[in-house]
mmCIF file of C-alpha atoms in Angstrom:
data_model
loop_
_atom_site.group_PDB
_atom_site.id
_atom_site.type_symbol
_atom_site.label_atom_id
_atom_site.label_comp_id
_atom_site.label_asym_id
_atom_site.label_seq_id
_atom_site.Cartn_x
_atom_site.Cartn_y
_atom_site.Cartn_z
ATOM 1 C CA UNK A 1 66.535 104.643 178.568
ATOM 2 C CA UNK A 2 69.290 102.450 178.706
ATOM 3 C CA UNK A 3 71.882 102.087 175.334
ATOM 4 C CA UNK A 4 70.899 98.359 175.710
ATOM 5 C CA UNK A 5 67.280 99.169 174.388
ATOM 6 C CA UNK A 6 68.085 102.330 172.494
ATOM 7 C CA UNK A 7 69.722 99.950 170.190
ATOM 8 C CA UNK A 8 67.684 96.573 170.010
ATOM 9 C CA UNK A 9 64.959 98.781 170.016
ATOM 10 C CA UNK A 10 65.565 100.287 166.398
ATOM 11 C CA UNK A 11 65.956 96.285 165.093
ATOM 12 C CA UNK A 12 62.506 95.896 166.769
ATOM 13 C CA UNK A 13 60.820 99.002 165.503
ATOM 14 C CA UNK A 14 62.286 97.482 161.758
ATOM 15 C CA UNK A 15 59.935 94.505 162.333
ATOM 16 C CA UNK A 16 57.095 95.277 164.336
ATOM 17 C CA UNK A 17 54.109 97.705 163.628
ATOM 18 C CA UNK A 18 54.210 101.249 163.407
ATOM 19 C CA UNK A 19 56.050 102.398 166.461
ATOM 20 C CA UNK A 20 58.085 105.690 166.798
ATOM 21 C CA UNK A 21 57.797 106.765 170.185
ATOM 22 C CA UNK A 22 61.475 105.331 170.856
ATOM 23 C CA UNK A 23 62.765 108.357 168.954
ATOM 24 C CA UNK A 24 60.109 110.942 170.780
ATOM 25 C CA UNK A 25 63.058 112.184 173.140
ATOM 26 C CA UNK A 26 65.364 112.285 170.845
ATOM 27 C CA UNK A 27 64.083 115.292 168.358
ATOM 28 C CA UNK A 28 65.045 119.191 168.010
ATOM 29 C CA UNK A 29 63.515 120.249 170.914
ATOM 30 C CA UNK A 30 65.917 118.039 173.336
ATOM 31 C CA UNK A 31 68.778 118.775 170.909
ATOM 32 C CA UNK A 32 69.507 121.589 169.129
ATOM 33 C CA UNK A 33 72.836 122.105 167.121
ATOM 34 C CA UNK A 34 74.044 124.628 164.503
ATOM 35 C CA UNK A 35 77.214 124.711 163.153
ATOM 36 C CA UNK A 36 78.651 127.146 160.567
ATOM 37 C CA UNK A 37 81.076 124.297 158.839
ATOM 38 C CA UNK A 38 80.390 120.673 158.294
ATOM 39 C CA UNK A 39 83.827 120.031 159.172
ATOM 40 C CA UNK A 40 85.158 118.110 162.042
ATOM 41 C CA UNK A 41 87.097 120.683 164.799
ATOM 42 C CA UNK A 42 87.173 123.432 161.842
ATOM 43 C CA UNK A 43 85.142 126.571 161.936
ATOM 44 C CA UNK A 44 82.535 125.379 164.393
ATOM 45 C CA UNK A 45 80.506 127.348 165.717
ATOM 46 C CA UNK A 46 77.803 126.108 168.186
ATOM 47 C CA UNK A 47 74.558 128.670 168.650
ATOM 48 C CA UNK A 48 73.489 126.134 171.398
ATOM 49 C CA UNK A 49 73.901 122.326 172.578
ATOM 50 C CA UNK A 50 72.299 120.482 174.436
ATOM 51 C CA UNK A 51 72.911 116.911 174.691
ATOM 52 C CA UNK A 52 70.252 115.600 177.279
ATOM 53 C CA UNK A 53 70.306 112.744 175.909
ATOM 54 C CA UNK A 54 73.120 109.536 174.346
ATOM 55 C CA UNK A 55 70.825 109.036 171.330
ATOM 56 C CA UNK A 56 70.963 111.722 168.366
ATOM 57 C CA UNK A 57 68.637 111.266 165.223
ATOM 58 C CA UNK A 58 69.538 114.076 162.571
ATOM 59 C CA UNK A 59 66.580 113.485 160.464
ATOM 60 C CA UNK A 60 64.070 111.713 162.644
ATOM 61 C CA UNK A 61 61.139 111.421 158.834
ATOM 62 C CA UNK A 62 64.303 109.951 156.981
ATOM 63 C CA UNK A 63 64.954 107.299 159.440
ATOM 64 C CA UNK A 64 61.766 106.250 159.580
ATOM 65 C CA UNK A 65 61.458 105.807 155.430
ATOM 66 C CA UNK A 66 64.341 103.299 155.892
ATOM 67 C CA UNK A 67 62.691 101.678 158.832
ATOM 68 C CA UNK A 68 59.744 101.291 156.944
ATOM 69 C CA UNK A 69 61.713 100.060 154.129
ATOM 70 C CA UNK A 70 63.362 97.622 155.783
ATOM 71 C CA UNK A 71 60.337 96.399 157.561
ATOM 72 C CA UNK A 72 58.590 96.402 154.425
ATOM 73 C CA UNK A 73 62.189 93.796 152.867
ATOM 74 C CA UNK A 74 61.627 91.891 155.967
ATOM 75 C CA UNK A 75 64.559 89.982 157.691
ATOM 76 C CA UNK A 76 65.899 88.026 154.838
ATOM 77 C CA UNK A 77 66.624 90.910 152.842
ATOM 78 C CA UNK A 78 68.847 92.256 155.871
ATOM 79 C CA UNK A 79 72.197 92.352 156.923
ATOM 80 C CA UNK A 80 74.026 94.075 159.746
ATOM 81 C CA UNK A 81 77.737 94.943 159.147
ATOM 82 C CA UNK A 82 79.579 96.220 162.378
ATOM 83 C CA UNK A 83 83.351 97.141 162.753
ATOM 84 C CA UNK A 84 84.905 95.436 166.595
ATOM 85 C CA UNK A 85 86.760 97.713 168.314
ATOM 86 C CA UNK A 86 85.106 101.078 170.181
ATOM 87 C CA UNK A 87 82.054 99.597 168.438
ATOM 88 C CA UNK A 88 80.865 95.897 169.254
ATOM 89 C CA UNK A 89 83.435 96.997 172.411
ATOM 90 C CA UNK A 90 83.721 99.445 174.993
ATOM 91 C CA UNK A 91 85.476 102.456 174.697
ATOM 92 C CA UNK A 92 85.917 103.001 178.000
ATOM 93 C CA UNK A 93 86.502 99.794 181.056
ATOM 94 C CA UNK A 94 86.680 99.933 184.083
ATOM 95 C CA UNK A 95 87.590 103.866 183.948
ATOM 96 C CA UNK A 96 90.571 103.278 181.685
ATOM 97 C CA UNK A 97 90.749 103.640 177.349
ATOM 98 C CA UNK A 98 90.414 99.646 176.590
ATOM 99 C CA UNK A 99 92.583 98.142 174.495
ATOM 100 C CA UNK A 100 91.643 96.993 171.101
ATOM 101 C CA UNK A 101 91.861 93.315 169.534
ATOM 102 C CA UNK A 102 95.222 94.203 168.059
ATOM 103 C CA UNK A 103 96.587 96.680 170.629
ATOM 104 C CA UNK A 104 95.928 93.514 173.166
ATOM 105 C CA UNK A 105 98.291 91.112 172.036
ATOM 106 C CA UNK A 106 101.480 90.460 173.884
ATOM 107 C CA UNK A 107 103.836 87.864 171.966
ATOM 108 C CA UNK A 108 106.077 86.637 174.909
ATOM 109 C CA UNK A 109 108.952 88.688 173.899
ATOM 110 C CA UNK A 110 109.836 91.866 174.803
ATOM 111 C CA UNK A 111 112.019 92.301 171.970
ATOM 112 C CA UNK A 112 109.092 91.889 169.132
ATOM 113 C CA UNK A 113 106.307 93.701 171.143
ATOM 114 C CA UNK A 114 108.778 97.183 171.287
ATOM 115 C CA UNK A 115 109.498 96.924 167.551
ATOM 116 C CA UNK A 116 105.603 96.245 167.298
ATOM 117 C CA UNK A 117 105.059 99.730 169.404
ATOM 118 C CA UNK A 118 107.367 101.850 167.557
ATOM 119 C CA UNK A 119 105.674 100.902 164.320
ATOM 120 C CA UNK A 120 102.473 102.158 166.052
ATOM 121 C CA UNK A 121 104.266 105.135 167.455
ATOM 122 C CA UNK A 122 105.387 106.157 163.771
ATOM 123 C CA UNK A 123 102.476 105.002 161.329
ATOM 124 C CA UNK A 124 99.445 105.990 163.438
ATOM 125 C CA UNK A 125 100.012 110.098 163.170
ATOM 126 C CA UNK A 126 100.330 108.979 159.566
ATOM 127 C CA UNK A 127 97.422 107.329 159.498
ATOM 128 C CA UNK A 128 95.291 110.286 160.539
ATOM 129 C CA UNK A 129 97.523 113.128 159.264
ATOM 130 C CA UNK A 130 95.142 115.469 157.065
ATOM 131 C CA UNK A 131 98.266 116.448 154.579
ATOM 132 C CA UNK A 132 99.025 113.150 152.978
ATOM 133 C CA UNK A 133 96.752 111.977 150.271
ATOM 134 C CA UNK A 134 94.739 108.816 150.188
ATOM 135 C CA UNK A 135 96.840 106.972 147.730
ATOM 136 C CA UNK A 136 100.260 107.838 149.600
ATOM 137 C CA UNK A 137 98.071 106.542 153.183
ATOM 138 C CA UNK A 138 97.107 103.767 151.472
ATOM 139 C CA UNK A 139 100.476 102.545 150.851
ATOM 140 C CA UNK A 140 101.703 103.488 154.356
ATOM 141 C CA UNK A 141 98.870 101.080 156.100
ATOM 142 C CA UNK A 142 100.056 98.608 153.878
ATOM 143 C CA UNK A 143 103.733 98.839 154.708
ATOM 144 C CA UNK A 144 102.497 99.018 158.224
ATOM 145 C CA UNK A 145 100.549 96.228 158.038
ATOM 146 C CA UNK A 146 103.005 94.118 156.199
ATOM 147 C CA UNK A 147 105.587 94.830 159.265
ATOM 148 C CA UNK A 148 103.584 94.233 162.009
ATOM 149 C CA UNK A 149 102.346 91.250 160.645
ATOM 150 C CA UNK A 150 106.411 90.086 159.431
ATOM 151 C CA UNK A 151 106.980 90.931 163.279
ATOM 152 C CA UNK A 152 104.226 88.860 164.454
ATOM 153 C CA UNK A 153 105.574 85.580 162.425
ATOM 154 C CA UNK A 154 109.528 86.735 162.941
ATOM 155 C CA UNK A 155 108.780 86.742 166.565
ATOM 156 C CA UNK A 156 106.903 83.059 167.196
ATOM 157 C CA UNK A 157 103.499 84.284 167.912
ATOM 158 C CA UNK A 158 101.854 81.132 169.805
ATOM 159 C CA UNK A 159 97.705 79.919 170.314
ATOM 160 C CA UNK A 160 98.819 80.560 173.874
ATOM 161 C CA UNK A 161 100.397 83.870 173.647
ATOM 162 C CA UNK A 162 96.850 84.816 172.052
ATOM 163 C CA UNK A 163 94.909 83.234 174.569
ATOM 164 C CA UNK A 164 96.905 84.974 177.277
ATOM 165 C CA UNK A 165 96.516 88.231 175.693
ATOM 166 C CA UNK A 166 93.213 88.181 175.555
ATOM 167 C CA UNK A 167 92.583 86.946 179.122
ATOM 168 C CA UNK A 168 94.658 89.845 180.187
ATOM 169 C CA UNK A 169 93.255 92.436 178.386
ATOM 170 C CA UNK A 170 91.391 95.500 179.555
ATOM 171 C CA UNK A 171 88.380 94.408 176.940
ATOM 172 C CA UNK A 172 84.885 94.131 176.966
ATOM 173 C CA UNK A 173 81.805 93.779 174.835
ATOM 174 C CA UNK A 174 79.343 96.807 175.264
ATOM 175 C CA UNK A 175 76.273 95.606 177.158
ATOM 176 C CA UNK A 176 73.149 94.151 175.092
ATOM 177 C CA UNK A 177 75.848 92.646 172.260
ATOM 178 C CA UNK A 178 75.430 89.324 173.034
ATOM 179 C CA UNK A 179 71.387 89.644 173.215
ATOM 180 C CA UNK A 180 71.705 91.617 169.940
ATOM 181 C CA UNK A 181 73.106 88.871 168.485
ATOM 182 C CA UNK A 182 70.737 86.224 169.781
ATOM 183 C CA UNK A 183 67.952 88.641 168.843
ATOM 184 C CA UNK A 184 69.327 88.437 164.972
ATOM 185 C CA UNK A 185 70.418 84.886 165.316
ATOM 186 C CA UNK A 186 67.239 83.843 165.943
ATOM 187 C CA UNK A 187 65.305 85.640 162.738
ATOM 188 C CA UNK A 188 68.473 84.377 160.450
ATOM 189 C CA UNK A 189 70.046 87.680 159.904
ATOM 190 C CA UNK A 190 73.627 87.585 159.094
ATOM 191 C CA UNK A 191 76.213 89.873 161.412
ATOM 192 C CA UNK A 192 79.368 90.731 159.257
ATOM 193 C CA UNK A 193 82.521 91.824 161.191
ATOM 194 C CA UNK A 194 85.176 93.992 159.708
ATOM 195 C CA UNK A 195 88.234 94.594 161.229
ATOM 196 C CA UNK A 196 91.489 95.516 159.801
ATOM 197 C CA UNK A 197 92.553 93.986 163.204
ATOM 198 C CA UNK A 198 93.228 89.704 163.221
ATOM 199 C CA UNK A 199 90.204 87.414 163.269
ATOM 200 C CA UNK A 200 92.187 85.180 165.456
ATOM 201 C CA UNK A 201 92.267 87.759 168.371
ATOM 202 C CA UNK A 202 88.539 88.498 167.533
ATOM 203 C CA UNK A 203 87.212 85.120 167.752
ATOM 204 C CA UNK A 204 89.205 84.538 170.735
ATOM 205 C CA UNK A 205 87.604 87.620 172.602
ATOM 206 C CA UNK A 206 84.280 86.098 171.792
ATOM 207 C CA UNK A 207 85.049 82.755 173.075
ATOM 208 C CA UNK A 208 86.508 84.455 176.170
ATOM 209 C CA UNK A 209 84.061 86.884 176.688
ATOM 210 C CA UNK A 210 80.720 85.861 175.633
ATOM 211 C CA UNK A 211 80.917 82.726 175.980
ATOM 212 C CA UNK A 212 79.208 81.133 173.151
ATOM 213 C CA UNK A 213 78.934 80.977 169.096
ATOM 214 C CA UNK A 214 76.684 82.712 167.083
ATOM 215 C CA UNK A 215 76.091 80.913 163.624
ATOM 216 C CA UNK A 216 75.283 84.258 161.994
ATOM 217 C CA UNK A 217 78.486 85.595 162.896
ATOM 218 C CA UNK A 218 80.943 86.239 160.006
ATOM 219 C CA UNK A 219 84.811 87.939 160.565
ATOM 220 C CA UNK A 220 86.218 89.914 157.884
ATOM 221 C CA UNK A 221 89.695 90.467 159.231
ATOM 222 C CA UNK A 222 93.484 89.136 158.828
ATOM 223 C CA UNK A 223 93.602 85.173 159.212
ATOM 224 C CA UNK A 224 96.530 83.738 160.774
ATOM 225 C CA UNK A 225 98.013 80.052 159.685
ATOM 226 C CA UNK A 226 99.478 77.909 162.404
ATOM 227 C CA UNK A 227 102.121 75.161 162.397
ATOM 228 C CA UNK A 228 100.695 71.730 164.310
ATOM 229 C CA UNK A 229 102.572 73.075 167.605
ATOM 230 C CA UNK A 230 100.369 76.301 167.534
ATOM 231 C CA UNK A 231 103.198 78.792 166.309
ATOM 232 C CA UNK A 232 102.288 81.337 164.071
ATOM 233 C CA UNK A 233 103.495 80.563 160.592
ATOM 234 C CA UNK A 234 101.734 83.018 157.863
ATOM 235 C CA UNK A 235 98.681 85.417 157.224
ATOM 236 C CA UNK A 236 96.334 83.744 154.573
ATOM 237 C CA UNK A 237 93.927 85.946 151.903
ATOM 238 C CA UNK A 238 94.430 89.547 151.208
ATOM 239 C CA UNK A 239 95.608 92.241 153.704
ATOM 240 C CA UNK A 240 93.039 93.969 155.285
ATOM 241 C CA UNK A 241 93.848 97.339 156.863
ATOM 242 C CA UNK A 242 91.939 100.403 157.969
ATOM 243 C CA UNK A 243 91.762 102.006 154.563
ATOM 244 C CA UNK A 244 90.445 98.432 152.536
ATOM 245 C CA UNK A 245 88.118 96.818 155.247
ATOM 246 C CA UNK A 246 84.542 96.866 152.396
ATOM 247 C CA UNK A 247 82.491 94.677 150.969
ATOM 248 C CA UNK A 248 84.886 94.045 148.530
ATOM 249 C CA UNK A 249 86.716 92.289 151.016
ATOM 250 C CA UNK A 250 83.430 89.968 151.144
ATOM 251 C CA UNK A 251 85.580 86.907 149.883
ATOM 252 C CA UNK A 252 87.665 87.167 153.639
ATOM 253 C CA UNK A 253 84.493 86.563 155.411
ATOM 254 C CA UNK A 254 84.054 83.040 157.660
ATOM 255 C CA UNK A 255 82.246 81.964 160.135
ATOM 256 C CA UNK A 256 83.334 81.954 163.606
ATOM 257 C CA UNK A 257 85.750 78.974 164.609
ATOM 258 C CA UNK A 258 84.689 76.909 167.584
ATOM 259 C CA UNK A 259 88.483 77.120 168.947
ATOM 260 C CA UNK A 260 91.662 78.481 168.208
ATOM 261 C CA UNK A 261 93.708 77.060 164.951
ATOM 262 C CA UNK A 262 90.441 76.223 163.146
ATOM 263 C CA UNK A 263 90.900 76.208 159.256
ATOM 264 C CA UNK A 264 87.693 76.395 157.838
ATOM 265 C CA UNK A 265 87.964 79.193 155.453
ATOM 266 C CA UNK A 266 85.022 81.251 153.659
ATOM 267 C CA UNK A 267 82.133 79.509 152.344
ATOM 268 C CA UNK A 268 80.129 79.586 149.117
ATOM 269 C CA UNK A 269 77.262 81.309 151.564
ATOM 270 C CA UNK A 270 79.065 84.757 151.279
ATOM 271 C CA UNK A 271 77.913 85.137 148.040
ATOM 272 C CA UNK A 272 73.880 85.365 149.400
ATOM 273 C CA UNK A 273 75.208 88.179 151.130
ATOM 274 C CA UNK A 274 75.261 90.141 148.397
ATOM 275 C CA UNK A 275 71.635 89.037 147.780
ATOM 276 C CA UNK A 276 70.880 91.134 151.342
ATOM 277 C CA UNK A 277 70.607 94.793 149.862
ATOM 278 C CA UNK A 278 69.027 96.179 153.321
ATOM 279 C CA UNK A 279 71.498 97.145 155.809
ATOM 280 C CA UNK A 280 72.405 98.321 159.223
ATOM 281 C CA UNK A 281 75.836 99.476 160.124
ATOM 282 C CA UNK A 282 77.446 100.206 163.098
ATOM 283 C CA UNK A 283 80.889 102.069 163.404
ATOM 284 C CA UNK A 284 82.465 104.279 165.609
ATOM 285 C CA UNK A 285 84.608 106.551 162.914
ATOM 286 C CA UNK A 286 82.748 108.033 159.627
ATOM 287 C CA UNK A 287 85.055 105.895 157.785
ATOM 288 C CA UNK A 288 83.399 102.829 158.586
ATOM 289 C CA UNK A 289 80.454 104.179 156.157
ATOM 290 C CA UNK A 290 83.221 102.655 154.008
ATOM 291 C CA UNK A 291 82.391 99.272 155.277
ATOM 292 C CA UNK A 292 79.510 98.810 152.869
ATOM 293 C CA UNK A 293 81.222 100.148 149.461
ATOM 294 C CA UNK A 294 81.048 97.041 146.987
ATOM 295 C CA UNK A 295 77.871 96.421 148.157
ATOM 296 C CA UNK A 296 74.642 97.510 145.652
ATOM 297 C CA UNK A 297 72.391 97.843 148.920
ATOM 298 C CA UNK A 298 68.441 99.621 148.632
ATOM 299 C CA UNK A 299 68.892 100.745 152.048
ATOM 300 C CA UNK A 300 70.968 101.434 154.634
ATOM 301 C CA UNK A 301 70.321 102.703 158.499
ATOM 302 C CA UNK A 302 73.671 104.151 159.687
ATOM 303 C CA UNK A 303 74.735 104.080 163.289
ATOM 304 C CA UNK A 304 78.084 105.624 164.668
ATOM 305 C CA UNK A 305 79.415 105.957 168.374
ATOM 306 C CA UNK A 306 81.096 109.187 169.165
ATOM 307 C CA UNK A 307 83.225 107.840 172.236
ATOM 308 C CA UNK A 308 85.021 110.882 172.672
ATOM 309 C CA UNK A 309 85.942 114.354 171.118
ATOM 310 C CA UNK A 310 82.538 115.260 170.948
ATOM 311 C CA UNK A 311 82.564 118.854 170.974
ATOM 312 C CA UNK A 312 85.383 118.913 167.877
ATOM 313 C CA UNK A 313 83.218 115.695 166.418
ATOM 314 C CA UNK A 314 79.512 115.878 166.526
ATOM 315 C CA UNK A 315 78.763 117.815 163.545
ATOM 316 C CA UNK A 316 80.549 115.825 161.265
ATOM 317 C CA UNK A 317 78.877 112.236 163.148
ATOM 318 C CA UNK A 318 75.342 114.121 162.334
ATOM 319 C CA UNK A 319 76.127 114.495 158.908
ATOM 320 C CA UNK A 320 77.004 111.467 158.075
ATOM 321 C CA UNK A 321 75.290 108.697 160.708
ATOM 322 C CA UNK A 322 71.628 107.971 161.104
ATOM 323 C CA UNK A 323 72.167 107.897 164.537
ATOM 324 C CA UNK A 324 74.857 108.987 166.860
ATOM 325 C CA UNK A 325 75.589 107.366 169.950
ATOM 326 C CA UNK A 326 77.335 109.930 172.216
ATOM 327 C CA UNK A 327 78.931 107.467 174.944
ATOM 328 C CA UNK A 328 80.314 110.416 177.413
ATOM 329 C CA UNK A 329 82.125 109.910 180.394
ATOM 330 C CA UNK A 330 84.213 106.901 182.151
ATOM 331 C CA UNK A 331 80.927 104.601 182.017
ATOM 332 C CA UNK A 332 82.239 102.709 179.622
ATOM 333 C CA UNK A 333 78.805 101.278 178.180
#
């Protein structure tokens, strides 16, 4: 079964008749994991594994209460929230790690994109360092942020810098996004975005890459304000990094511009959001669970892709998704 229907076919199971046979191969007896720690890479100890298959359902009778529940709410009590990169994208292209929306961009000068690197180089082991506390980390991404983003401006960031970044880039949407989105579009169900990444770059990959505009398509990422000659000139609304991107960052959302330099900001519609208290969420790191905090949801159906590390990773992924995508290999999917 291809990950195309693996994952429409869980929206479709939420809103058709009783239907579980999508999950049938998908139980104990074609997976079978024990582990003597719950933590990721610590202690783990595997009595057997066998991943025949890219679709893992912990608790097969849980799932199917929130199904049930959902189908029972019916589409207008839904919402799916999804963070972009290694998510919504590929992990792997074209047999290579692709790049991500921010990772992409390429100013035009040499100078600004090195100073942009060795703030990567320095803040990212931060970022994932298990010996600094959340408070302190939370205050690093921001300085981080607040560089990058002084770089960006300092350094005369253009709309055609960004759209020859993203024509360059070693990006792609996984396959079955754009039909997922169609699917939802056409039953009115909202798709929120988060990113702690730059809605510019997003929306530009979208244009670029699929083509068309989904009006149920939200971003929830950092805005950029341009001059009239298209240079970069300011970030507008709050900073969004990879510790803050929740629902409490709701007030960010807007819908997605039909070109580049748009200005439409959010719209009074975010607050029916709220008003959506079923959800589905797809992330590729457990803390993207984070991605619905703020909201007072009923119920929520989990879904995380484990593109790598699985060994060191899957336990943890178990324990915290719905269902784990394991994307292995060079595929790319």
């Amino acid at each position: 079964m291809s990950h195309r229907l693996q994952l429409q076919g869980i929206f479709v199971t939420s809103f058709r008749q009783r239907h579980f046979s999508f999950f049938s191969p998908y139980t104990s007896t074609t997976t079978r994991v024990s582990f003597s720690s719950s933590s990721c890479g610590k202690n783990l100890q595997m009595e057997e594994v066998k991943v025949a298959s890219d679709l893992l359902v912990g608790d097969p009778a849980s799932l199917e209460k929130k199904i049930d529940a959902i189908r029972l709410g019916g589409p207008q009590k839904l919402q799916v929230i999804a963070d972009f990169d290694a998510t919504l994208t590929k992990f792997w292209v074209n047999g290579t790690r692709g790049q991500t929306s921010h990772g992409l961009l390429q100013q035009g000068n040499p100078e600004y994109d090195a100073k942009r690197q060795q703030l990567y180089e320095y803040y990212h082991p931060l970022e994932f360092s298990p010996t600094i506390g959340l408070e302190e980390k939370t205050k690093l991404m921001e300085e981080w942020w607040g560089k990058t983003h002084g770089l960006l401006v300092e350094g005369g960031l253009t709309y055609d810098s960004i759209r020859q970044s993203v024509a360059n880039a070693n990006i792609a949407f996984r396959e079955g996004v754009s039909e997922l989105f169609e699917f939802l579009e056409e039953r009115d169900i909202p798709v929120l975005i988060f990113s702690a990444g730059l809605a510019d770059i997003i929306e530009e990959v979208l244009r670029q890459k699929l083509h068309r505009s989904f009006k149920n398509v939200r971003i929830v990422s950092n805005r950029m304000v341009f001059d009239d000659d298209g240079r970069l000139v300011s970030f507008k609304g709050k900073l969004i990094h990879s510790l803050n991107k929740n629902e409490h960052a709701l007030d960010m959302a807007a819908p997605v511009h039909e070109r580049l330099g748009d200005m439409d900001g959010p719209t009074d519609d975010n607050s029916s959001l709220k008003k959506r208290t079923n959800v589905l969420l797809l992330g590729d790191h457990t803390g993207d669970l984070g991605m619905s905090d703020g909201l007072n949801y009923e119920t929520r159906i989990s879904m995380g892709f484990l593109n790598h590390n699985v060994e060191n990773s899957l336990s943890c992924y178990q324990e915290a998704f719905d269902v784990v995508f394991v994307v292995s290999g060079l595929d790319g999917w």
